[in-house]
CSV table of C-alpha atoms and ligand atoms in Angstrom, one decimal:
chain,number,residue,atom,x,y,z
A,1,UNK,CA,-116.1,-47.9,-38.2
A,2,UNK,CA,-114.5,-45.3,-40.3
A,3,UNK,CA,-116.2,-46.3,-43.1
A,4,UNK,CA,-120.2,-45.3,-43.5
A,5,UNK,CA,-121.8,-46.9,-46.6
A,6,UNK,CA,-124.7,-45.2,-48.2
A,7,UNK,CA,-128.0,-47.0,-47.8
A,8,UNK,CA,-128.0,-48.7,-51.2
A,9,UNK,CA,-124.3,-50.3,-50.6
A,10,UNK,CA,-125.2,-51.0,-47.4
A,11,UNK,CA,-128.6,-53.6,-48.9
A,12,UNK,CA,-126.2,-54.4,-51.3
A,13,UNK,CA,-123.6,-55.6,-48.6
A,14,UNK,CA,-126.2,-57.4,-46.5
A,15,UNK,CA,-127.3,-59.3,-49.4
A,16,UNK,CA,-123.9,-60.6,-50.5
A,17,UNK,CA,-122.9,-61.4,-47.1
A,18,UNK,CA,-126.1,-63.5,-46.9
A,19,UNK,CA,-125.4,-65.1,-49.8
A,20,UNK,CA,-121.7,-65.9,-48.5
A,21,UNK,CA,-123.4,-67.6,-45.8
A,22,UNK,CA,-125.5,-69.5,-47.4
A,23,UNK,CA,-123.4,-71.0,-50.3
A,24,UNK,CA,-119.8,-70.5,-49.1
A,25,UNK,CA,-119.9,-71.3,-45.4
A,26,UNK,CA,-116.1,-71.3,-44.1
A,27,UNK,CA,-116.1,-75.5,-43.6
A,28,UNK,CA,-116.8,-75.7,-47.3
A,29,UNK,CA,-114.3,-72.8,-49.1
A,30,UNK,CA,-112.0,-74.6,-46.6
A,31,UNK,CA,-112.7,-78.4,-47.6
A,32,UNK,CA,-112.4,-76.8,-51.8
A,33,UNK,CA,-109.2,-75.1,-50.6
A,34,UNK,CA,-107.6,-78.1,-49.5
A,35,UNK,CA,-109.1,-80.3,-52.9
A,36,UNK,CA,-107.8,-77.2,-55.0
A,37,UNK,CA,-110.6,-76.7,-56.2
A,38,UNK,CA,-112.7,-73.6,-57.9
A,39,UNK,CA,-115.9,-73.1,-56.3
A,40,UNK,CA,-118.1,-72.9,-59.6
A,41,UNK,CA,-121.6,-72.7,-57.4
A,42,UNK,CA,-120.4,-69.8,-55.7
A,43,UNK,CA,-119.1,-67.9,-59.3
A,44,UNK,CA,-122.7,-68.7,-60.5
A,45,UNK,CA,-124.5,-67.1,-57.2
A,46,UNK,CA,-122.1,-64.3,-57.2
A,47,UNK,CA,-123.0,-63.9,-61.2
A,48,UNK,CA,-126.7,-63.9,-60.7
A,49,UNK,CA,-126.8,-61.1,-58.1
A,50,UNK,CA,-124.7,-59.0,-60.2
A,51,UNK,CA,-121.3,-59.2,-58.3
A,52,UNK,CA,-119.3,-59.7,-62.1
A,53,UNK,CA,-121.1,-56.8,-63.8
A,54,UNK,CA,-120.2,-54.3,-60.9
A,55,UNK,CA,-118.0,-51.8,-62.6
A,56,UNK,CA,-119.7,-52.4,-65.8
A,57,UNK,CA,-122.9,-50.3,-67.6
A,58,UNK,CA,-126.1,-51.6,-67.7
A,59,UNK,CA,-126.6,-51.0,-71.3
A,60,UNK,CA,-123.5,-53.5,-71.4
A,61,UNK,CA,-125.3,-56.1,-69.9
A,62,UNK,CA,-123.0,-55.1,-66.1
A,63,UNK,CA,-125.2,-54.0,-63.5
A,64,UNK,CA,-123.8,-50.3,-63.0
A,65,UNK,CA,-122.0,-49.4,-60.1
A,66,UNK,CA,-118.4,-48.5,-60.0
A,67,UNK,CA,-115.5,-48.5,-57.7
A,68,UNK,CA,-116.6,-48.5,-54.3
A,69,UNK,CA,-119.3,-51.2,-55.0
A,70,UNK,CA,-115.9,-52.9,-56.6
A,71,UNK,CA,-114.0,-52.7,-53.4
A,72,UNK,CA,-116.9,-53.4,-50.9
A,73,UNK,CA,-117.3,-56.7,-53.0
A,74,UNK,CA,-114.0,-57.8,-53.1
A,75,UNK,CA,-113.2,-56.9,-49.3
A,76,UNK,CA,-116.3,-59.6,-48.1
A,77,UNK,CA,-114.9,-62.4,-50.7
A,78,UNK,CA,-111.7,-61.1,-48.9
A,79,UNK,CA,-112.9,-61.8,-45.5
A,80,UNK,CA,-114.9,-65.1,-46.3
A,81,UNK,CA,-114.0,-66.7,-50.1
A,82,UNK,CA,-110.3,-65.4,-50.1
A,83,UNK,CA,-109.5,-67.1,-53.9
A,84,UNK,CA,-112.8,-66.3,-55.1
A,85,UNK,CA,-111.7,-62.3,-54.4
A,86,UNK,CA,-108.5,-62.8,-56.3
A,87,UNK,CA,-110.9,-64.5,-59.3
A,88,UNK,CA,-113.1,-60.6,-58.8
A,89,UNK,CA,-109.9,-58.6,-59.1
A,90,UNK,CA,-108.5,-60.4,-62.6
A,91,UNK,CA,-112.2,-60.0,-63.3
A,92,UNK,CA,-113.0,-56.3,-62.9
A,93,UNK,CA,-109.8,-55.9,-64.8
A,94,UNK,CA,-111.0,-58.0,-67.9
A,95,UNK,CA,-114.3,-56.2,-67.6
A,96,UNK,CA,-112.4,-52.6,-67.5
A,97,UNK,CA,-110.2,-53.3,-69.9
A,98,UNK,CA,-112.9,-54.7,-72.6
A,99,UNK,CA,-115.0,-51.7,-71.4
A,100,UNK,CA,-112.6,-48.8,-72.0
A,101,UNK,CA,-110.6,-50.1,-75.1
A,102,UNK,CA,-112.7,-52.8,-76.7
A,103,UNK,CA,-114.7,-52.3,-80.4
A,104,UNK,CA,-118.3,-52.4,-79.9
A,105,UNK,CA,-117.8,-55.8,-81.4
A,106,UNK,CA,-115.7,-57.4,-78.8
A,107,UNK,CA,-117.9,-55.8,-76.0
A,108,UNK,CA,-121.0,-57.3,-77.6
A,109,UNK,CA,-119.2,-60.4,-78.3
A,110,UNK,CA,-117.8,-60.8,-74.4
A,111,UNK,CA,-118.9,-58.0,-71.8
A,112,UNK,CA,-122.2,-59.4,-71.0
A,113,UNK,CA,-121.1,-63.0,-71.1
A,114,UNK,CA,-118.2,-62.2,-68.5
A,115,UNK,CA,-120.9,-60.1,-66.2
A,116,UNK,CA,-123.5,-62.8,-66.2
A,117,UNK,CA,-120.7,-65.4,-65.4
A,118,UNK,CA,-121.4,-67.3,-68.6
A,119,UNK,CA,-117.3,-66.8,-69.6
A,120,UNK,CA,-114.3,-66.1,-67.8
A,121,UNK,CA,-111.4,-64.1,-68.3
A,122,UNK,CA,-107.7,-64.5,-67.9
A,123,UNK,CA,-105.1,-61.5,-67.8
A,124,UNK,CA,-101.7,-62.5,-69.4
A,125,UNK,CA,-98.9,-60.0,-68.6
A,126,UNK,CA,-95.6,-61.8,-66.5
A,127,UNK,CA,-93.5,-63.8,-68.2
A,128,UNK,CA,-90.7,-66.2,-66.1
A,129,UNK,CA,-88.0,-63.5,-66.8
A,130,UNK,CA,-89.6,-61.2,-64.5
A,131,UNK,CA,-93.2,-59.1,-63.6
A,132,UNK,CA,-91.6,-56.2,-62.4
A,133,UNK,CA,-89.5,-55.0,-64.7
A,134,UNK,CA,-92.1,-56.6,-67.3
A,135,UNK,CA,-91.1,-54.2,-70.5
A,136,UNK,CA,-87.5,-55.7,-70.3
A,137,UNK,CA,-89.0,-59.0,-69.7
A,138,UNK,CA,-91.2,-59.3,-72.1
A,139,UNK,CA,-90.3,-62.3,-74.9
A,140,UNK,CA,-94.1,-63.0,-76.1
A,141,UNK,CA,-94.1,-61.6,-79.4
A,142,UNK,CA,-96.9,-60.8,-81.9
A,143,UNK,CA,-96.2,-60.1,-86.0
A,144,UNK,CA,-97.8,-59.5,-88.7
A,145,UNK,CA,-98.7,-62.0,-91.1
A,146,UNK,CA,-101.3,-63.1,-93.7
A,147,UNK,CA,-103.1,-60.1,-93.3
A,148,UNK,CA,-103.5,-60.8,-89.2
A,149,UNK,CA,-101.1,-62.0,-86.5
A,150,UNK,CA,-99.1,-64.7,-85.3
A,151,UNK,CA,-98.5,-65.1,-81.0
A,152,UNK,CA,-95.2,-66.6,-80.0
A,153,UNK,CA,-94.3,-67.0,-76.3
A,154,UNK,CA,-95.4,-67.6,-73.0
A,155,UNK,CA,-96.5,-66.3,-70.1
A,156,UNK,CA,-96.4,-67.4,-66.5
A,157,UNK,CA,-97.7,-67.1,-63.1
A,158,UNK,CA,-101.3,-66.5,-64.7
A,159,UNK,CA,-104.3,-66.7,-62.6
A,160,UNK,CA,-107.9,-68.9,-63.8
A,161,UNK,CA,-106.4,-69.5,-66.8
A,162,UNK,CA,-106.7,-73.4,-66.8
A,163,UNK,CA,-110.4,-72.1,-66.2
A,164,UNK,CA,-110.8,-69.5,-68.5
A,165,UNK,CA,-112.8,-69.1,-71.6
A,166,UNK,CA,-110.7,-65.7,-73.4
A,167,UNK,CA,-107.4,-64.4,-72.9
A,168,UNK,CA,-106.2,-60.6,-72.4
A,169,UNK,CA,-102.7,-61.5,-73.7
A,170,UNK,CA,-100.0,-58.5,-73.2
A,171,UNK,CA,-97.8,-59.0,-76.5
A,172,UNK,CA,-94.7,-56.8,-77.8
A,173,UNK,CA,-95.6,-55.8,-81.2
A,174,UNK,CA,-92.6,-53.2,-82.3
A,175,UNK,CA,-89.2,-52.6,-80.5
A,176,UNK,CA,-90.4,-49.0,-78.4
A,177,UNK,CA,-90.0,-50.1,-74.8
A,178,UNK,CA,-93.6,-49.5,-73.5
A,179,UNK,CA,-95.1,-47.9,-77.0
A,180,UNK,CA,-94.5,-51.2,-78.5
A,181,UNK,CA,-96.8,-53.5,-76.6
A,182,UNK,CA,-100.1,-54.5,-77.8
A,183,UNK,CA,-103.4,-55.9,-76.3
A,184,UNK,CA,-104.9,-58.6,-77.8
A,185,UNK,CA,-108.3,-61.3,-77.3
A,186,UNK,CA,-107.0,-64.7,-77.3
A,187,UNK,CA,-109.7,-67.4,-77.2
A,188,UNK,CA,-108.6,-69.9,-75.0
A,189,UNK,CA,-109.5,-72.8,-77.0
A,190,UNK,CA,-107.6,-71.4,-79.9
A,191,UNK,CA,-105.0,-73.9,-81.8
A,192,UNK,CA,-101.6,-73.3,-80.4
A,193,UNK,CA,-102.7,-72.0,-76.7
A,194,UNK,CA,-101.6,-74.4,-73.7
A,195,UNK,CA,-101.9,-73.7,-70.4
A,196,UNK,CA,-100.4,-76.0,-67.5
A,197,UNK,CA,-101.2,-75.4,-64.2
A,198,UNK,CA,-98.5,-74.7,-61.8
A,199,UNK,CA,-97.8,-75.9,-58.0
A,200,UNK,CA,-98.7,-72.9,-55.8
A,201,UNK,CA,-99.0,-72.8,-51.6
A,202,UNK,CA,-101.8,-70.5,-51.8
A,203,UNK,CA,-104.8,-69.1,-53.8
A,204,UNK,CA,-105.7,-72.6,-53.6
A,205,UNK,CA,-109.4,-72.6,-54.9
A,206,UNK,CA,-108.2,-70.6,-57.9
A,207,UNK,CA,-105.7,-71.5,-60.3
A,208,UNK,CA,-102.4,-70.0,-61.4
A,209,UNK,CA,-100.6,-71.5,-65.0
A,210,UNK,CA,-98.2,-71.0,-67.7
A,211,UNK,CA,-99.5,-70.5,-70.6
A,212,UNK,CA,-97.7,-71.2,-74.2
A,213,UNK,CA,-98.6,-69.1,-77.6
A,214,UNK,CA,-97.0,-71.0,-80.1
A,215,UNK,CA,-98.1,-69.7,-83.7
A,216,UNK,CA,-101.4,-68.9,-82.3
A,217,UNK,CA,-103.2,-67.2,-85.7
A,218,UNK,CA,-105.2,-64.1,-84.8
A,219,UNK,CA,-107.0,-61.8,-86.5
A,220,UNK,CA,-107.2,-57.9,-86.6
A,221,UNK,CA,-110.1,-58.0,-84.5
A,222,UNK,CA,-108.5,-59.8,-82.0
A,223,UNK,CA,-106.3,-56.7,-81.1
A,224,UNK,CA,-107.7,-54.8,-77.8
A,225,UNK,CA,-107.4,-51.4,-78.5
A,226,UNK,CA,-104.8,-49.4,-79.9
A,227,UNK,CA,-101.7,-51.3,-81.2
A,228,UNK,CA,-98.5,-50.7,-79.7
A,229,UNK,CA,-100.2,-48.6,-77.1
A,230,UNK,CA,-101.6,-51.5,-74.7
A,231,UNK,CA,-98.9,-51.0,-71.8
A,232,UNK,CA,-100.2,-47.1,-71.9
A,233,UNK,CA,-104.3,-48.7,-71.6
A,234,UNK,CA,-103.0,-51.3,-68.7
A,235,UNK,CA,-101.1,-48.6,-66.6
A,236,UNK,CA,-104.9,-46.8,-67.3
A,237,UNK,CA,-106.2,-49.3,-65.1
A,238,UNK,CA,-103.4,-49.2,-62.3
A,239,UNK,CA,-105.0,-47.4,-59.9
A,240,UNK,CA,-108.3,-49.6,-59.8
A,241,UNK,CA,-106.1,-52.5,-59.6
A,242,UNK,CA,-104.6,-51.3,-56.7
A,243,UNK,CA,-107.5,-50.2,-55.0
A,244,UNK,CA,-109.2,-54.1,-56.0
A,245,UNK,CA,-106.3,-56.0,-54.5
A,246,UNK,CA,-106.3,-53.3,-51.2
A,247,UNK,CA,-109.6,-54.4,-51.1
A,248,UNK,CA,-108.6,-58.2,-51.0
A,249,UNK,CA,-106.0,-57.8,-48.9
A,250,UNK,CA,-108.2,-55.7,-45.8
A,251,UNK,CA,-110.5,-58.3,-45.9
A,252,UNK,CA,-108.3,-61.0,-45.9
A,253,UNK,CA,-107.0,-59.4,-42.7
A,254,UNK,CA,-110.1,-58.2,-41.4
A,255,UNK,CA,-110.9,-62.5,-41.5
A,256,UNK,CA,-107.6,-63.3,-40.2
A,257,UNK,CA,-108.4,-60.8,-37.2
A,258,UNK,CA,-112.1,-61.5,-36.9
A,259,UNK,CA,-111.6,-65.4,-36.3
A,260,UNK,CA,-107.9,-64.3,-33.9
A,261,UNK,CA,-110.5,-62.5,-31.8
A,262,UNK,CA,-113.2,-65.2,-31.6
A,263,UNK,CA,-110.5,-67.7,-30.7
A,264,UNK,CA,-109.2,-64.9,-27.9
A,265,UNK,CA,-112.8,-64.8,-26.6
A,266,UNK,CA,-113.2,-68.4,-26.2
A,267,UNK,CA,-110.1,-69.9,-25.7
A,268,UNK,CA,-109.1,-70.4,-21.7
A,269,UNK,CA,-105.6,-70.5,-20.0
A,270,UNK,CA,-104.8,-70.3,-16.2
A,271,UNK,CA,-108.4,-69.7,-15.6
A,272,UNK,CA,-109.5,-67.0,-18.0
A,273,UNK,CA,-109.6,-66.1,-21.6
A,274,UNK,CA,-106.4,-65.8,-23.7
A,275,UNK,CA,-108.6,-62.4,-24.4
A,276,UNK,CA,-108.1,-61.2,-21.0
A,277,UNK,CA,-104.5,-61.0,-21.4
A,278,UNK,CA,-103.2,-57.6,-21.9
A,279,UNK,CA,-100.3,-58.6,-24.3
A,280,UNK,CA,-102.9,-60.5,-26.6
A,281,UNK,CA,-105.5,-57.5,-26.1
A,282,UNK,CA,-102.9,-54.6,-26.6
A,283,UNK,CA,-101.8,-57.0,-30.2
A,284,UNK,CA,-105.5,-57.3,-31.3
A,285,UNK,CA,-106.1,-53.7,-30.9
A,286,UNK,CA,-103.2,-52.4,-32.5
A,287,UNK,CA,-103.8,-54.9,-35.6
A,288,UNK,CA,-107.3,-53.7,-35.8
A,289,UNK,CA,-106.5,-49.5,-36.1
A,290,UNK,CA,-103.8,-50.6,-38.8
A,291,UNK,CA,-106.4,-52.7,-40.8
A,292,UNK,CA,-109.2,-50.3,-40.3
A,293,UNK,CA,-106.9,-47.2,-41.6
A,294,UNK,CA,-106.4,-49.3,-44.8
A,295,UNK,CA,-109.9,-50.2,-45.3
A,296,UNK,CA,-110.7,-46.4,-44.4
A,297,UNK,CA,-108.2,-45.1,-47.1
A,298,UNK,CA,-109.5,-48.0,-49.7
A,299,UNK,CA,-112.7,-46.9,-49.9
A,300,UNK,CA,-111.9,-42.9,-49.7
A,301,UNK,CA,-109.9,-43.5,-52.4
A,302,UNK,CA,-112.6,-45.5,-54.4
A,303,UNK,CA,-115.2,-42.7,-53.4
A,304,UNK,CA,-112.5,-39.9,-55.2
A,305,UNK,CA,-112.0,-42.2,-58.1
A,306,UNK,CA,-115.8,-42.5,-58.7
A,307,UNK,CA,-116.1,-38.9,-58.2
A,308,UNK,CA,-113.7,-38.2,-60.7
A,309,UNK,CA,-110.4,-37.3,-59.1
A,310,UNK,CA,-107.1,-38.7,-60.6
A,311,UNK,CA,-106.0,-41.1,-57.4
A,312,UNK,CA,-103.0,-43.2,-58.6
A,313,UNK,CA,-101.0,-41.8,-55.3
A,314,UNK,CA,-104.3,-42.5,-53.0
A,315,UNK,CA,-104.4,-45.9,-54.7
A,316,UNK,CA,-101.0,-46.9,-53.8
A,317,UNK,CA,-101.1,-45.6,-50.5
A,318,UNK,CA,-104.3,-47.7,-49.6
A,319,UNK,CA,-102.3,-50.5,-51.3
A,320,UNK,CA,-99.1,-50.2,-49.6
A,321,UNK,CA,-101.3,-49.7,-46.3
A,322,UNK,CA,-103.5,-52.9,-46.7
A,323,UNK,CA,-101.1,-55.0,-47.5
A,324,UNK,CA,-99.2,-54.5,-44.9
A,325,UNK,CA,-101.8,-54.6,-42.4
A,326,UNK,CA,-103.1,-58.1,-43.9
A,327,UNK,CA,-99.6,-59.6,-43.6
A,328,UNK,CA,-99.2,-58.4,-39.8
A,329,UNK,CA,-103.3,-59.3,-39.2
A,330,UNK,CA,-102.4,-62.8,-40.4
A,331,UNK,CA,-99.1,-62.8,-38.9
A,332,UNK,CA,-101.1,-61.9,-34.9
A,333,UNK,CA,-103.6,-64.5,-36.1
A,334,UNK,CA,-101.2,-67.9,-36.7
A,335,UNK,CA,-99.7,-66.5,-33.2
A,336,UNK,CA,-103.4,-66.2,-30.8
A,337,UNK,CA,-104.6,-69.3,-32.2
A,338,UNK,CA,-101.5,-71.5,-31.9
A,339,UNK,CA,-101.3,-75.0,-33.0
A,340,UNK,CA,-104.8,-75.3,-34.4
A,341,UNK,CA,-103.8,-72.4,-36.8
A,342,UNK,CA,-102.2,-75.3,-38.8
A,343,UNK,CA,-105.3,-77.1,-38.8
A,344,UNK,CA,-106.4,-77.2,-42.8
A,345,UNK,CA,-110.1,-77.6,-41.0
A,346,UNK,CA,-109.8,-74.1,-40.1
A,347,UNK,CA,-109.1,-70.9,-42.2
A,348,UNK,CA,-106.6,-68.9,-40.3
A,349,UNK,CA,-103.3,-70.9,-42.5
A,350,UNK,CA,-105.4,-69.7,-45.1
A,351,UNK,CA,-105.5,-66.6,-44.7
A,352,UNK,CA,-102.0,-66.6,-43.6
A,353,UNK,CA,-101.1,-67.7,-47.1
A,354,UNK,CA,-103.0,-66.3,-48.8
A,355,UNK,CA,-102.3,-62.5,-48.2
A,356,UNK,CA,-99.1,-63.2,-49.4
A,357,UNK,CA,-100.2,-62.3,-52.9
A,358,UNK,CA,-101.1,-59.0,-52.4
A,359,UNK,CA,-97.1,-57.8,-51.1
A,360,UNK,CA,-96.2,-58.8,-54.8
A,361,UNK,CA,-99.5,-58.4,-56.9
A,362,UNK,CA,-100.4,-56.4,-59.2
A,363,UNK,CA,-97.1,-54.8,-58.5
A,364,UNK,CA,-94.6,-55.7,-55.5
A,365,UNK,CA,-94.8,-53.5,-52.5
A,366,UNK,CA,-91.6,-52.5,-53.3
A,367,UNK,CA,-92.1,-51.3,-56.7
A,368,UNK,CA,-95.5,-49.3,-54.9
A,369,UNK,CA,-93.0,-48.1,-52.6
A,370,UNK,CA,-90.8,-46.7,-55.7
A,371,UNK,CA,-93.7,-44.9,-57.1
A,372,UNK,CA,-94.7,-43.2,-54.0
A,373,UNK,CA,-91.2,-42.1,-53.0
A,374,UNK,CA,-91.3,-40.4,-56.4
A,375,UNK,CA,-94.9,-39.8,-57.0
A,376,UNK,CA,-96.1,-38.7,-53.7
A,377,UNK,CA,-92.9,-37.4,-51.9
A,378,UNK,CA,-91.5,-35.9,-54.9
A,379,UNK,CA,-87.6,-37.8,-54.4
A,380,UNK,CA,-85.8,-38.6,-57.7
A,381,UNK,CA,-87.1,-41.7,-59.1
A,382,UNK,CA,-85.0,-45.0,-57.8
A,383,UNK,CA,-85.3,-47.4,-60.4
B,401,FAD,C1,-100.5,-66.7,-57.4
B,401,FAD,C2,-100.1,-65.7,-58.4
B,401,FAD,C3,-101.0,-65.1,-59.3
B,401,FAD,C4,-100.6,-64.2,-60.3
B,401,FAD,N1,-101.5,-63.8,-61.2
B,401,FAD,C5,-101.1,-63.1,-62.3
B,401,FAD,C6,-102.0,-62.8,-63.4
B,401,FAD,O1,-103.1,-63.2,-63.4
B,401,FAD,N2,-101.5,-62.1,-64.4
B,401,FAD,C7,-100.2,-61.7,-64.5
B,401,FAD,O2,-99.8,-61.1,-65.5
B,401,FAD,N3,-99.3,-61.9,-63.5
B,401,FAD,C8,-99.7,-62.6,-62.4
B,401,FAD,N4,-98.9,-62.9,-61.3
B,401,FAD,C9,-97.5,-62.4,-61.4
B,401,FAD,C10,-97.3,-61.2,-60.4
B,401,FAD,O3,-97.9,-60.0,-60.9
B,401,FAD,C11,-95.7,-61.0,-60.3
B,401,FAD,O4,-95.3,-62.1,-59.5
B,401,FAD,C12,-95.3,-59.7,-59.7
B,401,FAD,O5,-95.6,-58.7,-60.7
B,401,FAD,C13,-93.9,-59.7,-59.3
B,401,FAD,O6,-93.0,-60.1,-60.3
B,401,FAD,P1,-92.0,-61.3,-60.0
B,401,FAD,O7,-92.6,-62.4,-59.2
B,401,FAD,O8,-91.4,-61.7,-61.3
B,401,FAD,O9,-90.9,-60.6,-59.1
B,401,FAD,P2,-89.6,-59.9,-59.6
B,401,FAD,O10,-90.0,-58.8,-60.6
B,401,FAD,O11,-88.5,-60.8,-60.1
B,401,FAD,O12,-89.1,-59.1,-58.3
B,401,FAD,C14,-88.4,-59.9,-57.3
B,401,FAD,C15,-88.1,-58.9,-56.1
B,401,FAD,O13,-87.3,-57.8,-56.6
B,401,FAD,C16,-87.9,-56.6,-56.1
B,401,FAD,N5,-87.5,-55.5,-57.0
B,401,FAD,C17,-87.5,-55.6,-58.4
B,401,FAD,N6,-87.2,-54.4,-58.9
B,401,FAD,C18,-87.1,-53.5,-57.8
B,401,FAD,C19,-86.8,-52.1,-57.7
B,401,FAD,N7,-86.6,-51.3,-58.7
B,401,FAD,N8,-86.7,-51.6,-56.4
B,401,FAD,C20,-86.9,-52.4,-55.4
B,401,FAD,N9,-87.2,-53.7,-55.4
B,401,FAD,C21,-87.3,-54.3,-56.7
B,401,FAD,C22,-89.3,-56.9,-56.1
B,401,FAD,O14,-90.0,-56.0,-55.3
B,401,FAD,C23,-89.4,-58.3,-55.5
B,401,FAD,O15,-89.2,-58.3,-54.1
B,401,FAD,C24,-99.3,-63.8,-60.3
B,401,FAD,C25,-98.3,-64.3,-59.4
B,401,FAD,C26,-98.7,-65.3,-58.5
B,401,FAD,C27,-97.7,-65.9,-57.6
């Protein structure tokens, strides 16, 4: 509403939401959902209409745009393919990352790869101690030896990366609380790497692991980077995270409210539409401004990040905002359509369970809360 797309995002939008239709029509992401399953025909479609490379130069093999063809994308898979938008954010993050800090060697070696689809990419940073407070957390260890490095440790809670092909493992590498972290490039076929899925109730078509470094050998060039400053490099890429998962999380609840209002229009009690009710209709509307003011501030503050403009308090505004509104969008939803919302035929559960991720990912709502308080209303820091 709020929202006016230029012309070229607005082909580009029509095309993917054709696409969505065609190969990820809601009876099938909902039958992989419930096998747990990762929807590999849909990665490959999305891959060969340039949906990976968004975010990423041509010249790199990515097909160019930046962050509000990032947040478009990931609000459609939001509203339609909800695990494959989690899959886009861990992606445009590997793909940043690899862009702004990797050698020309390890871009050559894995940028166009991850773009075209051919490999994926994990992004290995929690540890079972604790993701927020992830500096005092942190037990994965890399030292020097035999001229390279040796990976000890494990991480946990990590997204695709049964399913993944390289690993952006966070590591300490020298006692300095946040300038003793480094990046490194784990292959995740590499001797020593296991990763076990875990039992999770949501983000079912995409999986989320532990994953074990025990010895792992690694070279010099496996280091993405700067050494001991890869906390500095992934609070670099905060604010795009937070705009990617605000993105998620509106279109999750823009899905959750679309289908609440189909089911409102069709659905009949006492001789009318559940639609017609004003309680229903006065729920619907007010879940509708919240998640449009989220999606308005997403992509205003994707337009002022591509423009230039330093938007880490924007970002976690929009983040704060959306997430909020996905969680109460879902919440209206599992009410309007009542018992059939636990029907695992139909999405609404899903997206119920689903938004849940973005209140505690990339950071906790909480900790988003922290930074703003300090950040953005200038209050002494609480933590
Ligand atoms: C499905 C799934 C996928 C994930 N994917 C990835 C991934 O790909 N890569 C990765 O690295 N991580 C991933 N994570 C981990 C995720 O980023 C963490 O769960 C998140 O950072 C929160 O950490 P935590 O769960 O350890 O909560 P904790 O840090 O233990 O926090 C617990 C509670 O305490 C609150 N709290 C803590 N400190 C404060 C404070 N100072 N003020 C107020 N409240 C506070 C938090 O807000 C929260 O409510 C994933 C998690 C899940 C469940």
């Amino acid at each position: 509403m709020f929202v006016r797309p230029t012309e070229d995002e607005v082909m580009y939008c029509d095309a993917l939401e054709k696409l969505l239709r065609d190969v990820a029509p809601v009876a099938r992401v909902q039958s992989l959902d419930n096998d747990k399953a990762f929807d590999f025909e849909l990665h490959g479609a999305l891959a060969d209409v340039g949906a990976w490379g968004v975010g990423v130069e041509a010249g790199l093999g990515g097909s160019g745009e930046g962050p509000v063809m990032q947040v478009l994308t990931l609000e459609l898979l939001g509203r339609n393919a909800t695990s494959m938008a989690v899959f886009g954010v861990i992606q445009y993050m590997a793909t940043r990352l690899l862009r702004q800090f990797g050698s020309d060697a390890q871009k050559q070696q894995y940028l166009a790869d991850l773009c075209a689809g051919k490999l994926r990419a994990s992004f290995c940073m929690t540890e079972s101690g604790g993701g927020t407070d992830i500096l005092a957390a942190m037990k994965t260890r890399a030292s020097r030896r035999d001229g390279g490095w040796r990976l000890q440790g494990s991480k946990h809670w990590i997204s695709g990366a049964a399913r993944a092909d390289v690993l952006i493992v966070v590591a300490r590498t020298a006692e300095h609380r946040s300038r003793g972290i480094t990046l490194f490039i784990v292959p995740a076929k590499q001797p020593g790497v296991t990763v076990t899925e875990l039992g999770t109730f949501a983000i079912n078509g995409y999986d989320t692991c532990a994953v074990m470094f025990d010895d792992v050998a690694l070279g010099d060039d496996a280091v993405l980077g700067t050494v001991d400053q890869g906390f500095m490099q992934v609070l670099g890429t905060l604010n795009s995270e937070r705009l990617n998962a605000a993105a998620v999380a509106s279109g999750i609840g823009r899905g959750a409210h679309r289908l609440a209002l189909d089911y409102a229009r069709e659905r009949e009690a006492f001789g009318r539409p559940i639609g017609q009710f004003q309680a229903l209709q006065h729920k619907l509307v007010h879940a509708g401004v919240d998640l449009e003011a989220a999606w308005t501030m997403t992509v205003g503050a994707a337009r002022l990040e591509e423009q230039g403009h330093d938007v880490s308090v924007e970002s976690a505004v929009a983040k704060l905002s959306a997430s909020g509104a996905g969680q109460r969008a879902a919440q209206l939803g599992m009410e309007i359509v009542g018992g059939a919302a636990f029907d695992l035929e139909l999405p609404m559960q899903r997206y119920y369970r689903d938004i849940r991720l973005y209140a505690f990912a990339p950071l906790t709502d909480d900790m988003i809360a922290n930074f703003l308080g300090e950040r953005w209303l200038g209050l002494p820091r609480s933590y």
